[in-house]
Amino acid sequence: MKLPAPLRWIRDGWMAFSHLLGLIMSKIILTIVWLTLFTIYGVIRKITDLFSSEKWQESYWVDPPAEAPDALRHQF
């Protein structure tokens, strides 16, 4: 569609503004959705952990055997 020069400038300016607005709003909306979903997931996870029979471990660390320092001295 051919527009007169003043209307073309207004349209081009509006299109540039709407593109910038779309970039900003999509980041804001996606951030809100991301945080909302992970918050709901975290709350549900905490509630299900309350009713779980398994207990949390303090650590998953396994102590190495006593001979490990000598066995690793000459690796190559």
Short mmCIF file of N, CA and C in Angstrom, two decimals:
data_model
loop_
_atom_site.label_atom_id
_atom_site.label_comp_id
_atom_site.label_asym_id
_atom_site.label_seq_id
_atom_site.Cartn_x
_atom_site.Cartn_y
_atom_site.Cartn_z
N MET A 1 0.85 -1.15 0.00
CA MET A 1 0.00 0.00 0.00
C MET A 1 0.90 1.23 0.00
N LYS A 2 0.61 2.16 -0.88
CA LYS A 2 1.38 3.38 -0.97
C LYS A 2 0.74 4.48 -0.15
N LEU A 3 1.54 5.03 0.75
CA LEU A 3 1.06 6.10 1.62
C LEU A 3 1.80 7.39 1.30
N PRO A 4 1.18 8.51 1.56
CA PRO A 4 1.90 9.77 1.42
C PRO A 4 3.03 9.82 2.46
N ALA A 5 4.03 10.65 2.20
CA ALA A 5 5.23 10.71 3.03
C ALA A 5 4.94 10.93 4.52
N PRO A 6 4.11 11.89 4.94
CA PRO A 6 3.90 12.06 6.38
C PRO A 6 3.26 10.84 7.03
N LEU A 7 2.33 10.21 6.33
CA LEU A 7 1.69 9.02 6.90
C LEU A 7 2.66 7.84 6.93
N ARG A 8 3.55 7.75 5.95
CA ARG A 8 4.54 6.68 5.94
C ARG A 8 5.49 6.82 7.12
N TRP A 9 5.88 8.04 7.46
CA TRP A 9 6.76 8.27 8.61
C TRP A 9 6.07 7.86 9.91
N ILE A 10 4.80 8.22 10.00
CA ILE A 10 4.04 7.86 11.21
C ILE A 10 3.93 6.34 11.30
N ARG A 11 3.62 5.71 10.17
CA ARG A 11 3.49 4.24 10.18
C ARG A 11 4.82 3.58 10.50
N ASP A 12 5.91 4.02 9.91
CA ASP A 12 7.23 3.44 10.18
C ASP A 12 7.64 3.64 11.63
N GLY A 13 7.36 4.84 12.15
CA GLY A 13 7.66 5.10 13.56
C GLY A 13 6.85 4.21 14.48
N TRP A 14 5.56 4.06 14.16
CA TRP A 14 4.70 3.21 14.97
C TRP A 14 5.14 1.75 14.92
N MET A 15 5.53 1.29 13.74
CA MET A 15 5.98 -0.09 13.59
C MET A 15 7.28 -0.33 14.37
N ALA A 16 8.19 0.63 14.37
CA ALA A 16 9.43 0.49 15.14
C ALA A 16 9.12 0.48 16.64
N PHE A 17 8.23 1.37 17.07
CA PHE A 17 7.83 1.42 18.47
C PHE A 17 7.14 0.13 18.89
N SER A 18 6.25 -0.40 18.05
CA SER A 18 5.54 -1.63 18.40
C SER A 18 6.49 -2.82 18.46
N HIS A 19 7.50 -2.83 17.60
CA HIS A 19 8.49 -3.90 17.64
C HIS A 19 9.27 -3.84 18.95
N LEU A 20 9.71 -2.66 19.35
CA LEU A 20 10.43 -2.49 20.61
C LEU A 20 9.55 -2.85 21.80
N LEU A 21 8.31 -2.42 21.75
CA LEU A 21 7.36 -2.73 22.82
C LEU A 21 7.13 -4.24 22.91
N GLY A 22 7.04 -4.91 21.77
CA GLY A 22 6.87 -6.36 21.75
C GLY A 22 8.06 -7.09 22.36
N LEU A 23 9.26 -6.61 22.07
CA LEU A 23 10.45 -7.23 22.65
C LEU A 23 10.46 -7.09 24.18
N ILE A 24 10.14 -5.90 24.65
CA ILE A 24 10.15 -5.65 26.10
C ILE A 24 9.04 -6.43 26.79
N MET A 25 7.84 -6.37 26.26
CA MET A 25 6.71 -7.04 26.90
C MET A 25 6.85 -8.55 26.88
N SER A 26 7.41 -9.10 25.82
CA SER A 26 7.57 -10.56 25.78
C SER A 26 8.54 -11.01 26.86
N LYS A 27 9.58 -10.24 27.11
CA LYS A 27 10.52 -10.60 28.18
C LYS A 27 9.86 -10.50 29.55
N ILE A 28 9.06 -9.48 29.75
CA ILE A 28 8.36 -9.32 31.03
C ILE A 28 7.34 -10.44 31.22
N ILE A 29 6.57 -10.73 30.20
CA ILE A 29 5.54 -11.77 30.31
C ILE A 29 6.19 -13.13 30.51
N LEU A 30 7.24 -13.44 29.75
CA LEU A 30 7.91 -14.73 29.91
C LEU A 30 8.56 -14.86 31.27
N THR A 31 9.10 -13.77 31.82
CA THR A 31 9.68 -13.81 33.16
C THR A 31 8.61 -14.09 34.19
N ILE A 32 7.48 -13.45 34.08
CA ILE A 32 6.39 -13.68 35.03
C ILE A 32 5.89 -15.12 34.94
N VAL A 33 5.72 -15.63 33.73
CA VAL A 33 5.28 -17.02 33.56
C VAL A 33 6.31 -17.99 34.13
N TRP A 34 7.59 -17.75 33.86
CA TRP A 34 8.68 -18.59 34.36
C TRP A 34 8.67 -18.64 35.88
N LEU A 35 8.63 -17.47 36.50
CA LEU A 35 8.65 -17.42 37.96
C LEU A 35 7.40 -18.03 38.57
N THR A 36 6.26 -17.82 37.95
CA THR A 36 5.01 -18.38 38.46
C THR A 36 5.04 -19.91 38.40
N LEU A 37 5.46 -20.45 37.27
CA LEU A 37 5.48 -21.90 37.13
C LEU A 37 6.45 -22.55 38.10
N PHE A 38 7.63 -21.98 38.26
CA PHE A 38 8.60 -22.57 39.18
C PHE A 38 8.19 -22.38 40.63
N THR A 39 7.48 -21.31 40.94
CA THR A 39 6.98 -21.13 42.30
C THR A 39 5.92 -22.17 42.61
N ILE A 40 5.00 -22.39 41.68
CA ILE A 40 3.97 -23.41 41.88
C ILE A 40 4.61 -24.79 42.00
N TYR A 41 5.58 -25.07 41.15
CA TYR A 41 6.28 -26.36 41.21
C TYR A 41 6.98 -26.53 42.56
N GLY A 42 7.65 -25.49 43.04
CA GLY A 42 8.34 -25.55 44.33
C GLY A 42 7.39 -25.78 45.48
N VAL A 43 6.25 -25.11 45.46
CA VAL A 43 5.27 -25.27 46.54
C VAL A 43 4.71 -26.69 46.52
N ILE A 44 4.36 -27.19 45.34
CA ILE A 44 3.85 -28.55 45.24
C ILE A 44 4.91 -29.55 45.69
N ARG A 45 6.16 -29.31 45.33
CA ARG A 45 7.25 -30.21 45.73
C ARG A 45 7.42 -30.21 47.24
N LYS A 46 7.35 -29.05 47.87
CA LYS A 46 7.47 -28.98 49.33
C LYS A 46 6.31 -29.69 50.01
N ILE A 47 5.10 -29.53 49.47
CA ILE A 47 3.93 -30.19 50.08
C ILE A 47 4.05 -31.70 49.95
N THR A 48 4.47 -32.19 48.78
CA THR A 48 4.60 -33.64 48.62
C THR A 48 5.74 -34.18 49.47
N ASP A 49 6.78 -33.39 49.71
CA ASP A 49 7.87 -33.85 50.58
C ASP A 49 7.43 -33.95 52.03
N LEU A 50 6.45 -33.17 52.43
CA LEU A 50 5.96 -33.26 53.81
C LEU A 50 5.31 -34.61 54.07
N PHE A 51 4.63 -35.16 53.06
CA PHE A 51 3.93 -36.42 53.22
C PHE A 51 4.77 -37.62 52.79
N SER A 52 5.98 -37.38 52.36
CA SER A 52 6.85 -38.45 51.91
C SER A 52 7.42 -39.20 53.12
N SER A 53 7.60 -40.51 52.97
CA SER A 53 8.16 -41.30 54.07
C SER A 53 9.69 -41.27 54.05
N GLU A 54 10.27 -40.89 52.94
CA GLU A 54 11.73 -40.83 52.84
C GLU A 54 12.24 -39.57 53.54
N LYS A 55 13.34 -39.71 54.24
CA LYS A 55 13.95 -38.57 54.92
C LYS A 55 15.10 -38.03 54.08
N TRP A 56 15.32 -36.75 54.19
CA TRP A 56 16.42 -36.12 53.47
C TRP A 56 17.73 -36.54 54.09
N GLN A 57 18.72 -36.78 53.24
CA GLN A 57 20.06 -37.07 53.73
C GLN A 57 20.79 -35.77 53.99
N GLU A 58 21.68 -35.80 54.95
CA GLU A 58 22.48 -34.61 55.21
C GLU A 58 23.44 -34.34 54.05
N SER A 59 24.03 -35.44 53.52
CA SER A 59 24.99 -35.28 52.44
C SER A 59 25.05 -36.58 51.65
N TYR A 60 25.47 -36.49 50.41
CA TYR A 60 25.67 -37.68 49.59
C TYR A 60 27.15 -38.07 49.55
N TRP A 61 27.94 -37.46 50.40
CA TRP A 61 29.37 -37.73 50.43
C TRP A 61 29.61 -39.14 50.93
N VAL A 62 30.50 -39.85 50.23
CA VAL A 62 30.90 -41.19 50.65
C VAL A 62 32.37 -41.12 51.03
N ASP A 63 32.69 -41.54 52.24
CA ASP A 63 34.08 -41.52 52.67
C ASP A 63 34.90 -42.53 51.86
N PRO A 64 36.07 -42.11 51.39
CA PRO A 64 36.91 -43.03 50.61
C PRO A 64 37.53 -44.07 51.54
N PRO A 65 37.95 -45.19 50.98
CA PRO A 65 38.61 -46.19 51.81
C PRO A 65 39.91 -45.65 52.37
N ALA A 66 40.40 -46.26 53.44
CA ALA A 66 41.60 -45.76 54.12
C ALA A 66 42.84 -45.87 53.25
N GLU A 67 42.92 -46.84 52.35
CA GLU A 67 44.12 -47.03 51.53
C GLU A 67 44.13 -46.14 50.29
N ALA A 68 43.15 -45.31 50.10
CA ALA A 68 43.06 -44.49 48.89
C ALA A 68 44.25 -43.55 48.71
N PRO A 69 44.75 -42.83 49.72
CA PRO A 69 45.89 -41.92 49.46
C PRO A 69 47.13 -42.65 48.97
N ASP A 70 47.43 -43.83 49.51
CA ASP A 70 48.61 -44.57 49.05
C ASP A 70 48.39 -45.18 47.67
N ALA A 71 47.18 -45.61 47.41
CA ALA A 71 46.88 -46.24 46.13
C ALA A 71 46.92 -45.21 44.99
N LEU A 72 46.68 -43.96 45.28
CA LEU A 72 46.67 -42.93 44.25
C LEU A 72 48.00 -42.21 44.10
N ARG A 73 49.01 -42.61 44.87
CA ARG A 73 50.29 -41.89 44.83
C ARG A 73 50.98 -42.05 43.48
N HIS A 74 51.05 -43.26 42.92
CA HIS A 74 51.73 -43.52 41.65
C HIS A 74 50.67 -43.97 40.64
N GLN A 75 49.93 -43.03 40.10
CA GLN A 75 48.85 -43.38 39.19
C GLN A 75 49.34 -43.79 37.82
N PHE A 76 50.43 -43.16 37.36
CA PHE A 76 50.88 -43.42 35.98
C PHE A 76 52.26 -44.01 35.97
#
